[in-house]
Tab-separated table of C-alpha atoms in Angstrom:
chain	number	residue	atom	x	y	z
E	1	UNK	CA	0.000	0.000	0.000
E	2	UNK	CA	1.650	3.535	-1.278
E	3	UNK	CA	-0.853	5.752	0.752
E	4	UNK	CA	-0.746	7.204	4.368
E	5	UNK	CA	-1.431	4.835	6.599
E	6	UNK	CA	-2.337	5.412	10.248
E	7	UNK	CA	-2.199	3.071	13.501
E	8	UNK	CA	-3.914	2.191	15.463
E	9	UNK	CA	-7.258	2.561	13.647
E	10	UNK	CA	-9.239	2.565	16.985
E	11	UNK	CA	-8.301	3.737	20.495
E	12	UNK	CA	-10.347	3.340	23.872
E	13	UNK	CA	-8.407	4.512	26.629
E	14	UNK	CA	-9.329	6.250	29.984
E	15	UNK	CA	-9.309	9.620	30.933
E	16	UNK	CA	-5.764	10.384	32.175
E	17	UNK	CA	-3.951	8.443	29.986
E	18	UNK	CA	-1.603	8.996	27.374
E	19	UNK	CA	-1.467	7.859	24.035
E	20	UNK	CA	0.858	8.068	20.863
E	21	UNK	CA	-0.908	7.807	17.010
E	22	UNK	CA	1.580	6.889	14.334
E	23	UNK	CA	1.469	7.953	10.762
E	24	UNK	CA	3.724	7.094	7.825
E	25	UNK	CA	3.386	9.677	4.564
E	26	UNK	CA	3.341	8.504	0.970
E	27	UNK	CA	7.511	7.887	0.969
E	28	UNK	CA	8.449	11.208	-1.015
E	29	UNK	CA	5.787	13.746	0.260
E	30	UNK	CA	7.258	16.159	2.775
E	31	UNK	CA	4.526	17.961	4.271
E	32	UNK	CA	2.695	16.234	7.020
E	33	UNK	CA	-0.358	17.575	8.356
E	34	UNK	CA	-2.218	16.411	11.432
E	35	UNK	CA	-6.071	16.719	11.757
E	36	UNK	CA	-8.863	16.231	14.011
E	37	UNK	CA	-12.537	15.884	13.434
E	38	UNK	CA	-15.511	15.429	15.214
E	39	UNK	CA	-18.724	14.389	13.963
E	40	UNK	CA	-20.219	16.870	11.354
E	41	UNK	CA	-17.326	19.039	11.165
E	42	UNK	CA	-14.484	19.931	9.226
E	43	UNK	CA	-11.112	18.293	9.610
E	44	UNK	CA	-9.427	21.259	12.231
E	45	UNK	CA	-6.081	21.874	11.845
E	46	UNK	CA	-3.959	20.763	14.512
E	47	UNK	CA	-0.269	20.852	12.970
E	48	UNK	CA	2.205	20.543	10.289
E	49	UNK	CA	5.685	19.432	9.084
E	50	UNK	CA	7.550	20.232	6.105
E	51	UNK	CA	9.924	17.546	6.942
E	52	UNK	CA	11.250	17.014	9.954
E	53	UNK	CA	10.725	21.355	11.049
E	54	UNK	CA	7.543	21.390	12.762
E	55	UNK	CA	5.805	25.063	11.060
E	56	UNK	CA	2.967	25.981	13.297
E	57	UNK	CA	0.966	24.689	15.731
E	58	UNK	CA	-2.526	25.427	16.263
E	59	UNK	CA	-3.201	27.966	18.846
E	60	UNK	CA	-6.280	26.160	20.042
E	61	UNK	CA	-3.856	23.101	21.155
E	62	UNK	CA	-3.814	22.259	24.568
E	63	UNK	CA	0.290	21.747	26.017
E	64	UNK	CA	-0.973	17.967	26.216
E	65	UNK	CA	-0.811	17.351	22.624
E	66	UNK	CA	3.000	16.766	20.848
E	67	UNK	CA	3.792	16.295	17.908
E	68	UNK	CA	7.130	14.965	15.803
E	69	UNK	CA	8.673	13.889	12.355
E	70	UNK	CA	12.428	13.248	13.544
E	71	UNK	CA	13.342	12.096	10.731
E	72	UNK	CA	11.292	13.937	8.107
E	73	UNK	CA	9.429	10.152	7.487
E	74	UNK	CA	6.560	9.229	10.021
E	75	UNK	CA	4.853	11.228	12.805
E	76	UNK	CA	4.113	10.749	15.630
E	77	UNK	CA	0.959	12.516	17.779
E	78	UNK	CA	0.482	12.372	21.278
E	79	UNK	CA	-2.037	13.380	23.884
E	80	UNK	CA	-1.089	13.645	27.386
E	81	UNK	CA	-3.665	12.911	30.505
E	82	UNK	CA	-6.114	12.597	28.206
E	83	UNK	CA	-9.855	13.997	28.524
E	84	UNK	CA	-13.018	12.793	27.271
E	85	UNK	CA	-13.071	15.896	25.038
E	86	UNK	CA	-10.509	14.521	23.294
E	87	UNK	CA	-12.405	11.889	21.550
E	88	UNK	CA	-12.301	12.346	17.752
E	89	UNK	CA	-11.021	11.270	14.451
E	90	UNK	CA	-7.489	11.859	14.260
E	91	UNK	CA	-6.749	12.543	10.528
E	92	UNK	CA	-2.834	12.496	8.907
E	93	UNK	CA	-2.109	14.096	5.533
E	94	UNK	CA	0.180	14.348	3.486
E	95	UNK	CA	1.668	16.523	0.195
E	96	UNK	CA	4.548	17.395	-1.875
E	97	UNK	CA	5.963	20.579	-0.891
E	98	UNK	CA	6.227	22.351	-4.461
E	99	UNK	CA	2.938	23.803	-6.041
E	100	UNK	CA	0.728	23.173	-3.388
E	101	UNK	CA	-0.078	19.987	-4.705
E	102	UNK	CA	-3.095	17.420	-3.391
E	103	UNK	CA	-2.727	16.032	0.323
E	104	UNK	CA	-3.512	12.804	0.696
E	105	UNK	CA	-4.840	11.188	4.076
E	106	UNK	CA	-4.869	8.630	6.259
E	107	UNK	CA	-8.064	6.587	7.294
E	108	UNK	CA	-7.731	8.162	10.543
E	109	UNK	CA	-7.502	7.185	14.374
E	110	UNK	CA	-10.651	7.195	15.860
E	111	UNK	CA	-9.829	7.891	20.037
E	112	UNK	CA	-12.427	7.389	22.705
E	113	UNK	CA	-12.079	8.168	25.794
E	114	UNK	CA	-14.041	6.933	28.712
N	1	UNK	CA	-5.413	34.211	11.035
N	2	UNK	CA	-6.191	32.419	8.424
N	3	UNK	CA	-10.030	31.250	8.252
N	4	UNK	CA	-12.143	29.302	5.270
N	5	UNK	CA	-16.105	29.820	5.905
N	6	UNK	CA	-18.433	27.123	3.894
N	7	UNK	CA	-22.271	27.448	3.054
N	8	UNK	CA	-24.607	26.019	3.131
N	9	UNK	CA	-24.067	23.366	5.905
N	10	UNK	CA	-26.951	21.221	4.620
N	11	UNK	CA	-27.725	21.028	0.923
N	12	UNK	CA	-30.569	18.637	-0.610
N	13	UNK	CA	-31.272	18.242	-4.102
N	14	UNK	CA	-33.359	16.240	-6.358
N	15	UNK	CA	-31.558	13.417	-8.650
N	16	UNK	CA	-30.664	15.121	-12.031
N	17	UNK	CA	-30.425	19.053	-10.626
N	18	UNK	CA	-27.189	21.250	-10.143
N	19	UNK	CA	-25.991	21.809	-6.857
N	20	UNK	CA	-23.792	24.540	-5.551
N	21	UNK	CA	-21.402	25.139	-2.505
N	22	UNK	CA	-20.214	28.519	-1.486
N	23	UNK	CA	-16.656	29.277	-0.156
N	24	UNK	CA	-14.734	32.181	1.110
N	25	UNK	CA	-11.925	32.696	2.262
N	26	UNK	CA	-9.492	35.144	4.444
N	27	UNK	CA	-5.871	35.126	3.037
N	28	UNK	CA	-5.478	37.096	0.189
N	29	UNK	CA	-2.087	35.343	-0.703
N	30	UNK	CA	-4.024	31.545	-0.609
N	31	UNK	CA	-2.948	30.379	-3.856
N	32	UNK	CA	-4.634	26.181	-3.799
N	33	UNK	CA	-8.363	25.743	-3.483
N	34	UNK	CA	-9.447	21.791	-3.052
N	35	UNK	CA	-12.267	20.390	-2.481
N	36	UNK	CA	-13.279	16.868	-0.859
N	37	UNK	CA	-15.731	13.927	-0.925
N	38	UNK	CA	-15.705	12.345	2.701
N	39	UNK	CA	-18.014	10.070	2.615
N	40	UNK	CA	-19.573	8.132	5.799
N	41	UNK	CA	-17.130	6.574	7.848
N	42	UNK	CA	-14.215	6.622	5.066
N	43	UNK	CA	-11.341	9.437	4.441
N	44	UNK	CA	-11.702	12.864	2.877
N	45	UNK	CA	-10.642	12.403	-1.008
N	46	UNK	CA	-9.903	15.007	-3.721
N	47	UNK	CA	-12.222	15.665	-6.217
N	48	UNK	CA	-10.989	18.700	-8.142
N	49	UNK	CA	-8.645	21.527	-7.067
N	50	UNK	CA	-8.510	24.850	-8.447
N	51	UNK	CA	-4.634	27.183	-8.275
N	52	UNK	CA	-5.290	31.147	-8.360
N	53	UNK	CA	-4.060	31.089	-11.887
N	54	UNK	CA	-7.047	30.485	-13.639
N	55	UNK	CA	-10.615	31.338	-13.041
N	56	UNK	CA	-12.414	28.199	-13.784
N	57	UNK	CA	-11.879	24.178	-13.793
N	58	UNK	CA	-14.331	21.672	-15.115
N	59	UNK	CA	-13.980	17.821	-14.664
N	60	UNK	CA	-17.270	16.474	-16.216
N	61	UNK	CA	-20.135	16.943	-14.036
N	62	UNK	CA	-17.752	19.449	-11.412
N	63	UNK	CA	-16.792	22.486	-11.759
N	64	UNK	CA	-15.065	24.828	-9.537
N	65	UNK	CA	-14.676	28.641	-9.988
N	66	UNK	CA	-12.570	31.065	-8.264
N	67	UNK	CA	-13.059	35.125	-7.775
N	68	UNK	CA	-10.075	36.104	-6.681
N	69	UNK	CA	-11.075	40.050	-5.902
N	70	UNK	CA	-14.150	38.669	-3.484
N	71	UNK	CA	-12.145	35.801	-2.459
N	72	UNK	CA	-14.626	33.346	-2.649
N	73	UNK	CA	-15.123	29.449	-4.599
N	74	UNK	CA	-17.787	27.386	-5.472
N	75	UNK	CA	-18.201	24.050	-5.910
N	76	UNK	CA	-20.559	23.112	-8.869
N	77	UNK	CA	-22.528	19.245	-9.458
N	78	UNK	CA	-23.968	19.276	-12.744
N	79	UNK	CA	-26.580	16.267	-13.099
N	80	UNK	CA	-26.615	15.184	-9.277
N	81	UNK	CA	-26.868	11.392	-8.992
N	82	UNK	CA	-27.772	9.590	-5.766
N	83	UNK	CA	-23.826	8.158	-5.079
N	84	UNK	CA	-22.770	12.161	-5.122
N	85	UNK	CA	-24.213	12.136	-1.799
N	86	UNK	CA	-21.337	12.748	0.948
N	87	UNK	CA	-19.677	15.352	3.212
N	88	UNK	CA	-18.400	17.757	0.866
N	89	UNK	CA	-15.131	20.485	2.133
N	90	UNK	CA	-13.438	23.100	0.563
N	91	UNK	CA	-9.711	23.964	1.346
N	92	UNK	CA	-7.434	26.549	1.006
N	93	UNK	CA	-3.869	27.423	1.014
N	94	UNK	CA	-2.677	30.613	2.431
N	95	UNK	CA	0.819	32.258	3.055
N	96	UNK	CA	1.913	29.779	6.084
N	97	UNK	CA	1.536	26.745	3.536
N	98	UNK	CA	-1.273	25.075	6.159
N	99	UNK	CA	-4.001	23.539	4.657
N	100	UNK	CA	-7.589	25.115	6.290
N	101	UNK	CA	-10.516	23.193	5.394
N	102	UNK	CA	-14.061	24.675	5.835
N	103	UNK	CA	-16.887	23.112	7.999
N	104	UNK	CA	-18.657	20.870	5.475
N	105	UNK	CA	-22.100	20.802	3.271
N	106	UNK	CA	-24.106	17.674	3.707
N	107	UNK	CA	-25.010	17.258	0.349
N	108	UNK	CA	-28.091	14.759	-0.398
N	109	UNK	CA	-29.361	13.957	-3.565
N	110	UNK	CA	-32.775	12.619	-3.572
N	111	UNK	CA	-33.710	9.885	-5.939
């Protein structure tokens, strides 16, 4: 499989807990993008990559959420002491940098916590 | 800050009729306008992207146009047919090189 692929798919954990989404790119793409989305709404930004340099984070993320791309390949996203609120669709795209070309995602990490 | 606003949130058409989604957008120096099919329980997917080049794209029954001066694109369904129903986003590019996607029409076409 050549797309972006995300693990795990599904994630139940309880509140207070951490946990760490992985997500490999298409192999020459070097922008990474992480979303979320909650039922109904549009994938909200939460950061990006353009390889390994993390550009911007979002301002509405909490300190509890990380991300990385050490070595400009896969991500990694995680959520500290987790809160119910936190439950969503994680989405991971991906691009090539020149001409603002197409991102392509991930099927996505759906959390849950309870 | 950069900021895409999509209308209407809820769309429903009758099989065979045009349907049309309304974008705008707050960057003046966004320069890549996508839009995306998500459909229930599955991953957003490109349908047809516009750059701020040209005015106009067509890929058989879509269309996308782009006013540049008002800042605003629209998504246009020629011929609606029942599997066109989905979540449907625009997206644009602005000077950081982040993708912003708006909220999302609910389109539903009616056989």
């Amino acid at each position: 499989d050549t797309g972006v692929s995300q693990d795990p798919r599904h994630k139940i954990t309880k509140r207070g807990q951490n946990v760490t989404f992985r997500c490999d790119p298409i192999s020459e793409h070097n922008r990474l993008y992480w979303y979320r989305q909650t039922l109904g709404q549009g994938p909200e930004f939460l950061t990006y990559f353009q390889n390994e340099a993390q550009l911007e984070k979002s301002r509405l993320l909490s300190d509890r959420f990380s991300a990385e791309r050490p070595k400009g390949s896969f991500s990694t996203l995680e959520i500290q002491r987790t809160e119910q609120g936190d439950s969503a669709m994680y989405l991971c795209a991906s691009s090539l940098q020149a001409q603002n070309t197409e991102a392509f995602f991930g099927q996505g990490t759906r959390l849950t916590v309870v | 800050g950069e900021n895409v606003e999509q209308h209407p949130s809820t769309l429903s058409v009758q099989e065979g009729d045009s349907a049309v989604i309304k974008c705008t957008y707050s960057d003046s120096a966004s320069n890549y306008f996508p839009w995306y099919k998500q459909e229930l329980g599955k991953r957003p997917q490109l349908i047809i992207d516009i750059r701020s080049n040209v005015g106009e794209k067509k890929d058989q029954r879509i269309a996308v146009t782009l006013n540049k001066t008002a800042k605003h694109f629209s998504l246009h369904i020629t011929e609606t047919q029942p599997e066109d129903s989905a979540v449907y986003f625009c997206a644009a590019i602005g000077s950081s090189y982040k993708l912003i996607f708006g909220s999302g029409t609910r389109l539903l076409v009616r056989p």
